[in-house]
Tab-separated table of C-alpha atoms and ligand atoms in Angstrom:
chain	number	residue	atom	x	y	z
A	150	MET	CA	-13.782	-8.651	-17.763
A	151	ILE	CA	-11.718	-5.921	-16.164
A	152	ALA	CA	-7.926	-6.364	-15.686
A	153	VAL	CA	-6.409	-4.288	-12.932
A	154	LEU	CA	-2.632	-3.765	-12.531
A	155	ALA	CA	-2.185	-3.604	-8.796
A	156	GLY	CA	0.390	-2.717	-6.158
A	157	GLY	CA	-0.460	-2.703	-2.460
A	158	VAL	CA	-2.675	-0.468	-0.326
A	159	GLY	CA	-3.885	1.997	-2.973
A	160	ALA	CA	-4.817	-0.762	-5.378
A	161	ALA	CA	-6.560	-2.746	-2.664
A	162	ARG	CA	-8.730	0.235	-1.751
A	163	PHE	CA	-9.488	0.883	-5.385
A	164	LEU	CA	-10.568	-2.786	-5.791
A	165	GLU	CA	-12.864	-2.477	-2.793
A	166	GLY	CA	-14.684	0.182	-4.798
A	167	LEU	CA	-14.686	-1.789	-8.000
A	168	VAL	CA	-16.298	-4.864	-6.406
A	169	GLN	CA	-19.190	-2.644	-5.410
A	170	VAL	CA	-19.766	-1.710	-9.018
A	171	VAL	CA	-19.140	-4.930	-10.996
A	172	PRO	CA	-19.291	-8.611	-9.930
A	173	PRO	CA	-15.970	-9.575	-8.316
A	174	GLU	CA	-15.721	-12.633	-10.614
A	175	THR	CA	-15.399	-10.282	-13.613
A	176	ILE	CA	-12.184	-8.723	-12.172
A	177	VAL	CA	-8.659	-10.013	-12.538
A	178	ALA	CA	-6.003	-8.258	-10.461
A	179	ILE	CA	-2.424	-8.659	-11.733
A	180	VAL	CA	-0.344	-8.009	-8.648
A	181	ASN	CA	3.238	-6.786	-8.177
A	182	THR	CA	5.572	-9.346	-6.621
A	183	GLY	CA	8.764	-7.302	-6.803
A	184	ASP	CA	8.292	-6.438	-3.102
A	185	ASP	CA	8.327	-10.170	-2.120
A	186	MET	CA	11.049	-11.091	0.332
A	187	ALA	CA	11.941	-14.040	2.597
A	188	PHE	CA	11.647	-13.501	6.339
A	189	HIS	CA	12.479	-16.237	8.860
A	190	GLY	CA	12.783	-18.609	5.924
A	191	LEU	CA	9.233	-17.823	4.786
A	192	HIS	CA	8.046	-16.433	1.437
A	193	VAL	CA	6.200	-13.141	2.093
A	194	SER	CA	4.217	-11.543	-0.780
A	195	PRO	CA	3.183	-8.173	0.655
A	196	ASP	CA	1.162	-6.801	-2.232
A	197	ILE	CA	-0.712	-10.044	-2.907
A	198	ASP	CA	-1.555	-10.283	0.799
A	199	ILE	CA	-2.568	-6.634	1.100
A	200	VAL	CA	-5.002	-7.044	-1.784
A	201	MET	CA	-6.245	-10.384	-0.563
A	202	TYR	CA	-6.742	-9.405	3.070
A	203	THR	CA	-8.480	-6.170	2.006
A	204	LEU	CA	-10.887	-7.909	-0.305
A	205	ALA	CA	-11.483	-10.624	2.310
A	206	GLY	CA	-12.395	-7.858	4.790
A	207	ILE	CA	-9.675	-8.880	7.314
A	208	VAL	CA	-6.975	-6.265	6.643
A	209	ASP	CA	-5.759	-4.034	9.470
A	210	PRO	CA	-7.491	-0.826	8.414
A	211	SER	CA	-5.121	1.493	10.250
A	212	GLN	CA	-1.988	0.166	8.498
A	213	GLY	CA	-3.479	-1.060	5.270
A	214	TRP	CA	-1.389	-4.249	5.566
A	215	GLY	CA	-1.403	-7.237	7.987
A	216	ILE	CA	-4.505	-8.699	9.602
A	217	ARG	CA	-6.884	-6.810	11.869
A	218	ASP	CA	-6.382	-7.459	15.609
A	219	ASP	CA	-3.512	-9.820	14.884
A	220	THR	CA	-1.186	-10.659	17.790
A	221	THR	CA	2.644	-10.740	17.617
A	222	TYR	CA	3.580	-13.569	20.032
A	223	ALA	CA	5.642	-15.415	17.385
A	224	LEU	CA	7.542	-12.239	16.490
A	225	SER	CA	8.333	-11.587	20.173
A	226	MET	CA	9.735	-15.085	20.555
A	227	LEU	CA	11.709	-14.700	17.293
A	228	ALA	CA	13.238	-11.534	18.734
A	229	THR	CA	14.102	-13.321	21.986
A	230	LEU	CA	15.869	-15.941	19.888
A	231	GLY	CA	17.969	-13.312	18.124
A	232	ALA	CA	16.034	-13.001	14.846
A	233	ASP	CA	15.786	-9.680	12.996
A	234	THR	CA	12.198	-8.517	13.489
A	235	TRP	CA	12.052	-5.167	11.746
A	236	PHE	CA	9.403	-6.504	9.376
A	237	LYS	CA	6.284	-6.808	11.565
A	238	LEU	CA	4.563	-10.097	10.925
A	239	GLY	CA	1.494	-10.874	12.990
A	240	ASP	CA	0.669	-14.373	14.083
A	241	GLN	CA	-2.199	-14.981	11.656
A	242	ASP	CA	-0.190	-13.329	8.888
A	243	LEU	CA	2.703	-15.698	9.698
A	244	ALA	CA	0.338	-18.633	9.243
A	245	VAL	CA	-0.249	-17.495	5.654
A	246	HIS	CA	3.497	-17.314	4.970
A	247	ILE	CA	4.128	-20.684	6.617
A	248	ARG	CA	1.467	-22.369	4.460
A	249	ARG	CA	2.567	-20.498	1.295
A	250	THR	CA	6.185	-21.582	1.834
A	251	GLU	CA	5.169	-25.134	2.570
A	252	LEU	CA	3.173	-25.336	-0.666
A	253	LEU	CA	5.899	-23.642	-2.734
A	254	ARG	CA	8.410	-26.164	-1.370
A	255	ALA	CA	5.997	-28.952	-2.330
A	256	GLY	CA	6.173	-27.730	-5.939
A	257	TRP	CA	3.144	-25.432	-6.173
A	258	THR	CA	3.616	-22.198	-8.147
A	259	LEU	CA	2.945	-18.817	-6.514
A	260	SER	CA	-0.129	-18.437	-8.753
A	261	GLN	CA	-1.558	-21.765	-7.618
A	262	VAL	CA	-0.943	-20.893	-3.958
A	263	THR	CA	-2.469	-17.432	-4.421
A	264	ASP	CA	-5.565	-18.846	-6.092
A	265	ALA	CA	-6.066	-21.448	-3.357
A	266	PHE	CA	-5.667	-18.807	-0.637
A	267	ARG	CA	-8.032	-16.214	-2.182
A	268	ARG	CA	-10.659	-18.963	-2.596
A	269	ALA	CA	-10.142	-20.092	1.035
A	270	LEU	CA	-10.657	-16.477	2.119
A	271	ASN	CA	-13.788	-16.080	-0.109
A	272	VAL	CA	-12.236	-13.453	-2.387
A	273	GLY	CA	-14.190	-13.450	-5.664
A	274	VAL	CA	-11.619	-11.301	-7.527
A	275	ARG	CA	-9.074	-13.477	-9.344
A	276	LEU	CA	-5.594	-12.597	-8.030
A	277	LEU	CA	-2.635	-13.307	-10.326
A	278	PRO	CA	0.919	-12.658	-9.289
A	279	MET	CA	2.623	-10.767	-12.142
A	280	SER	CA	5.007	-13.714	-12.408
A	281	ASP	CA	5.763	-17.036	-10.719
A	282	ASP	CA	9.482	-16.354	-11.202
A	283	PRO	CA	11.423	-14.390	-8.612
A	284	VAL	CA	11.816	-10.651	-9.204
A	285	ALA	CA	13.300	-8.320	-6.567
A	286	THR	CA	12.870	-4.559	-6.649
A	287	GLU	CA	16.052	-2.920	-5.425
A	288	ILE	CA	16.861	0.721	-4.720
A	289	ALA	CA	20.299	2.190	-5.328
A	290	THR	CA	21.347	4.317	-2.325
A	291	PRO	CA	24.674	5.794	-1.085
A	292	ALA	CA	24.784	2.661	1.153
A	293	GLY	CA	24.520	0.389	-1.895
A	294	TRP	CA	21.640	-1.542	-3.478
A	295	LEU	CA	18.882	-2.267	-0.953
A	296	HIS	CA	15.896	-4.582	-1.335
A	297	PHE	CA	12.726	-2.510	-1.488
A	298	GLN	CA	11.579	-3.723	1.970
A	299	GLN	CA	14.969	-2.853	3.473
A	300	TYR	CA	14.811	0.599	1.904
A	301	LEU	CA	11.177	1.226	2.903
A	302	VAL	CA	10.611	-0.610	6.174
A	303	GLN	CA	13.995	-1.326	7.758
A	304	ARG	CA	15.584	2.036	6.900
A	305	ARG	CA	12.302	3.998	6.606
A	306	ALA	CA	13.117	5.426	3.188
A	307	ARG	CA	15.759	7.697	4.786
A	308	ASP	CA	18.517	6.853	2.259
A	309	GLU	CA	18.752	8.965	-0.838
A	310	ALA	CA	17.245	6.952	-3.720
A	311	LEU	CA	19.560	7.112	-6.726
A	312	GLY	CA	18.120	4.451	-9.035
A	313	ILE	CA	15.858	1.394	-9.246
A	314	ARG	CA	16.336	-2.077	-10.693
A	315	PHE	CA	14.156	-5.150	-10.953
A	316	VAL	CA	16.537	-8.083	-10.399
A	317	GLY	CA	15.483	-11.148	-12.362
A	318	VAL	CA	12.790	-9.408	-14.424
A	319	GLU	CA	14.407	-10.151	-17.803
A	320	GLN	CA	14.108	-13.884	-17.154
A	321	ALA	CA	10.674	-13.656	-15.549
A	322	ARG	CA	7.687	-14.969	-17.435
A	323	PRO	CA	4.229	-13.540	-16.867
A	324	ALA	CA	2.294	-15.871	-14.592
A	325	PRO	CA	-0.263	-18.139	-16.310
A	326	GLY	CA	-3.353	-16.080	-17.120
A	327	VAL	CA	-1.664	-12.635	-17.072
A	328	LEU	CA	-1.308	-12.152	-20.828
A	329	GLU	CA	-4.623	-13.930	-21.441
A	330	ALA	CA	-6.398	-11.556	-19.017
A	331	LEU	CA	-4.862	-8.489	-20.688
A	332	ARG	CA	-5.829	-9.816	-24.131
A	333	ALA	CA	-9.390	-10.623	-23.079
A	334	ALA	CA	-10.013	-7.546	-20.955
A	335	GLU	CA	-12.745	-5.101	-21.931
A	336	VAL	CA	-11.119	-2.485	-19.714
A	337	ILE	CA	-7.580	-2.328	-18.351
A	338	VAL	CA	-7.134	-0.278	-15.196
A	339	ILE	CA	-3.842	0.822	-13.721
A	340	ALA	CA	-4.659	1.173	-10.012
A	341	PRO	CA	-3.475	4.161	-7.937
A	342	SER	CA	-0.225	2.465	-6.998
A	343	ASN	CA	3.385	3.591	-7.142
A	344	PRO	CA	4.003	4.102	-10.880
A	345	VAL	CA	7.684	3.263	-10.574
A	346	VAL	CA	8.056	0.332	-8.150
A	347	SER	CA	4.603	-1.260	-8.199
A	348	ILE	CA	3.213	-0.716	-11.693
A	349	GLY	CA	6.670	-0.222	-13.206
A	350	THR	CA	7.662	-3.685	-11.982
A	351	ILE	CA	4.626	-5.335	-13.538
A	352	LEU	CA	5.196	-3.487	-16.829
A	353	ALA	CA	8.796	-4.633	-16.833
A	354	VAL	CA	7.802	-8.317	-16.988
A	355	PRO	CA	8.490	-9.307	-20.579
A	356	GLY	CA	5.303	-9.338	-22.643
A	357	VAL	CA	3.094	-7.335	-20.252
A	358	ARG	CA	3.598	-3.862	-21.723
A	359	ASP	CA	3.259	-5.256	-25.275
A	360	ALA	CA	0.014	-7.043	-24.348
A	361	ILE	CA	-1.426	-3.763	-23.018
A	362	MET	CA	-0.248	-1.809	-26.073
A	363	ALA	CA	-1.774	-4.435	-28.402
A	364	SER	CA	-5.095	-4.503	-26.554
A	365	SER	CA	-8.105	-2.805	-28.105
A	366	ALA	CA	-9.492	-2.221	-24.592
A	367	PRO	CA	-9.339	1.288	-23.101
A	368	VAL	CA	-6.526	1.710	-20.618
A	369	VAL	CA	-7.317	3.960	-17.667
A	370	ALA	CA	-4.822	4.849	-14.975
A	371	VAL	CA	-5.774	6.413	-11.615
A	372	SER	CA	-3.113	8.799	-10.349
A	373	PRO	CA	-1.649	7.898	-6.946
A	374	ILE	CA	-0.259	11.446	-6.772
A	375	ILE	CA	-2.534	14.176	-5.475
A	376	ALA	CA	-1.346	17.802	-5.323
A	377	GLY	CA	2.259	16.795	-5.685
A	378	ALA	CA	2.407	14.037	-3.086
A	379	PRO	CA	1.438	10.371	-2.806
A	380	VAL	CA	-1.430	9.421	-0.500
A	381	LYS	CA	0.853	6.766	1.040
A	382	GLY	CA	4.305	5.312	0.529
A	383	PRO	CA	7.619	6.358	-0.944
A	384	ALA	CA	6.536	7.374	-4.469
A	385	ALA	CA	8.073	10.842	-4.247
A	386	PRO	CA	11.757	9.944	-3.860
A	387	LEU	CA	11.401	6.941	-6.165
A	388	MET	CA	9.770	9.000	-8.922
A	389	ARG	CA	12.538	11.573	-8.546
A	390	ALA	CA	15.131	8.808	-8.715
A	391	VAL	CA	14.004	7.941	-12.228
A	392	GLY	CA	13.688	11.584	-13.325
A	393	LEU	CA	9.908	11.936	-13.003
A	394	GLU	CA	8.270	14.990	-11.538
A	395	VAL	CA	6.193	14.176	-8.402
A	396	SER	CA	2.874	15.329	-9.932
A	397	VAL	CA	0.137	14.102	-12.221
A	398	ARG	CA	2.388	15.355	-15.022
A	399	GLY	CA	5.035	12.864	-13.820
A	400	VAL	CA	2.475	10.086	-13.678
A	401	ALA	CA	1.275	10.920	-17.194
A	402	ALA	CA	4.909	10.960	-18.418
A	403	CYS	CA	5.479	7.541	-16.823
A	404	TYR	CA	2.485	6.058	-18.649
A	405	CYS	CA	2.968	8.028	-21.872
A	406	GLY	CA	1.821	6.022	-24.912
A	407	LEU	CA	0.272	3.341	-22.705
A	408	ILE	CA	-2.915	4.865	-21.342
A	409	ASP	CA	-6.005	6.476	-22.876
A	410	VAL	CA	-7.145	8.310	-19.764
A	411	LEU	CA	-5.584	9.485	-16.550
A	412	VAL	CA	-7.959	9.955	-13.627
A	413	ILE	CA	-6.732	12.832	-11.500
A	414	ASP	CA	-7.934	14.522	-8.332
A	415	ARG	CA	-9.846	17.824	-8.304
A	416	ALA	CA	-6.809	19.312	-6.518
A	417	ASP	CA	-4.867	18.817	-9.782
A	418	ALA	CA	-7.543	20.169	-12.155
A	419	ASP	CA	-5.235	23.018	-13.190
A	420	LEU	CA	-2.765	20.455	-14.593
A	421	ALA	CA	-5.355	18.696	-16.797
A	422	ASP	CA	-4.144	20.461	-19.960
A	423	ASP	CA	-0.533	19.455	-19.300
A	424	VAL	CA	-1.655	15.817	-18.905
A	425	ARG	CA	-3.638	16.081	-22.181
A	426	ALA	CA	-0.460	17.361	-23.885
A	427	SER	CA	1.134	13.971	-23.017
A	428	GLY	CA	-1.540	12.314	-25.192
A	429	ALA	CA	-3.913	11.007	-22.483
A	430	GLU	CA	-7.475	12.188	-21.866
A	431	VAL	CA	-8.233	13.364	-18.378
A	432	THR	CA	-11.025	12.682	-15.918
A	433	VAL	CA	-11.072	14.996	-12.910
A	434	THR	CA	-12.804	13.638	-9.769
A	435	GLU	CA	-12.356	12.981	-6.052
A	436	THR	CA	-9.609	10.328	-5.807
A	437	ILE	CA	-9.039	10.170	-2.056
A	438	MET	CA	-10.719	6.970	-0.834
A	439	ARG	CA	-11.710	7.358	2.810
A	440	GLY	CA	-14.806	5.225	2.987
A	441	PRO	CA	-16.869	2.760	0.913
A	442	ALA	CA	-18.895	5.478	-0.842
A	443	GLU	CA	-15.749	7.292	-2.056
A	444	LYS	CA	-14.201	4.005	-3.201
A	445	ARG	CA	-17.328	3.214	-5.154
A	446	ARG	CA	-17.470	6.692	-6.747
A	447	LEU	CA	-13.839	6.411	-7.864
A	448	ALA	CA	-14.494	3.030	-9.422
A	449	GLU	CA	-17.568	4.387	-11.228
A	450	ALA	CA	-15.625	7.423	-12.500
A	451	THR	CA	-12.858	5.111	-13.729
A	452	LEU	CA	-15.275	2.931	-15.668
A	453	ALA	CA	-17.058	6.002	-17.041
A	454	ALA	CA	-13.619	7.258	-18.214
A	455	ALA	CA	-13.096	3.905	-19.962
A	456	ARG	CA	-16.453	4.210	-21.752
A	457	THR	CA	-15.461	7.723	-22.928
A	458	ALA	CA	-12.158	6.351	-24.203
A	459	VAL	CA	-13.966	3.640	-26.174
A	460	ARG	CA	-16.170	6.261	-27.844
A	461	ARG	CA	-13.153	8.485	-28.525
A	462	ARG	CA	-11.264	5.580	-30.121
A	463	ALA	CA	-14.314	4.746	-32.265
A	464	TYR	CA	-14.651	8.403	-33.342
A	465	GLN	CA	-10.967	8.567	-34.272
A	466	ARG	CA	-11.292	5.394	-36.267
A	467	VAL	CA	-14.283	6.703	-38.167
A	468	SER	CA	-12.641	10.111	-38.847
A	469	GLN	CA	-9.476	8.373	-40.092
A	470	GLU	CA	-11.553	6.113	-42.377
A	471	GLY	CA	-13.679	9.033	-43.611
B	513	LIG	N1	5.137	-2.026	6.134
B	513	LIG	C1	5.767	-1.304	7.078
B	513	LIG	O1	5.916	-0.120	6.911
B	513	LIG	N2	6.272	-1.963	8.212
B	513	LIG	C2	6.130	-3.240	8.399
B	513	LIG	O2	6.619	-3.791	9.392
B	513	LIG	C3	5.385	-4.008	7.426
B	513	LIG	C4	5.147	-5.368	7.594
B	513	LIG	C5	4.366	-6.059	6.646
B	513	LIG	C6	4.037	-7.381	6.838
B	513	LIG	C7	3.295	-8.062	5.897
B	513	LIG	C8	2.848	-7.414	4.755
B	513	LIG	O3	2.109	-8.050	3.843
B	513	LIG	C9	3.155	-6.038	4.537
B	513	LIG	C10	3.942	-5.382	5.492
B	513	LIG	N3	4.230	-4.036	5.322
B	513	LIG	C11	4.929	-3.346	6.302
B	513	LIG	C12	3.791	-3.292	4.144
B	513	LIG	C13	4.641	-3.526	2.922
B	513	LIG	O4	5.929	-3.798	3.191
B	513	LIG	C14	4.611	-2.385	1.899
B	513	LIG	O5	3.635	-1.466	2.165
B	513	LIG	C15	4.411	-2.944	0.531
B	513	LIG	O6	5.417	-3.771	0.162
B	513	LIG	C16	4.295	-1.821	-0.523
B	513	LIG	O7	3.192	-2.098	-1.221
């Protein structure tokens, strides 16, 4: 079984490649919920939905979030009625949030709802929220603390990011199955997601980092940073906000002591030795995922990196014993 720590769009695309290489039923995605927020009284879980819609083949490919060809009649009416509509929720997407909220109010947990939805949408990959307890990623700005969605979507990441906190994370318990998946995994993959606010949030849930550290499985991270910039999203200011360089060196520093291998793009090949100096092995390959073939190749390269790490660990064990 392969456990994948996942944020939104980058992770979803990576998983599209992985399901071409191994049976979807052998993959468990542990998904960030720090971006979750209530809109119009409804519980929205952007990263879970991005991964779920992508694997169900219904995501809007141009945005990477929302549902393809969705309409926005409900949002227009909400605007007419004076609601704040800066977060664009399509009509079919809204149906998901209405049903999710209805089930949560009826006493279901977020993991139960997520499992029911991914089955209804024929997604073979098991999707686990990192926690069923509420966690909110907030960004410190000169205007005060902002919820991640306010920072990113409402204010378009224009405020200077000064710090990051995960409100509620100390009390959050890993969702059922999360620690079990990490313990049972033959390979643990950290998807090419924001290391600070997507993966960092998952790692901050008590018990998650320790379970990864204690695992005998190889841990392979795919860098979301290529040639000093993220493919998508606000990783650059948020990495800087926590003192990380916006480069594969910064990604390696963020995952220092946690990963065996960092998969980096060919554009960063000259930084491979710097990454190795942080203690991780390096695989250099194409990491930009434009189409199905590139997604598949990245998944294959990631699994090949994991196999190399297994051999390296075995070799180190033998040399220590000998
Ligand atoms: N991102 C935007 O930039 N603008 C939006 O209006 C927006 C709406 C939205 C609705 C549902 C959903 O699941 C995701 C949505 N996203 C939107 C993406 C999302 O906010 C972020 O990309 C993730 O939280 C980061 O992974």
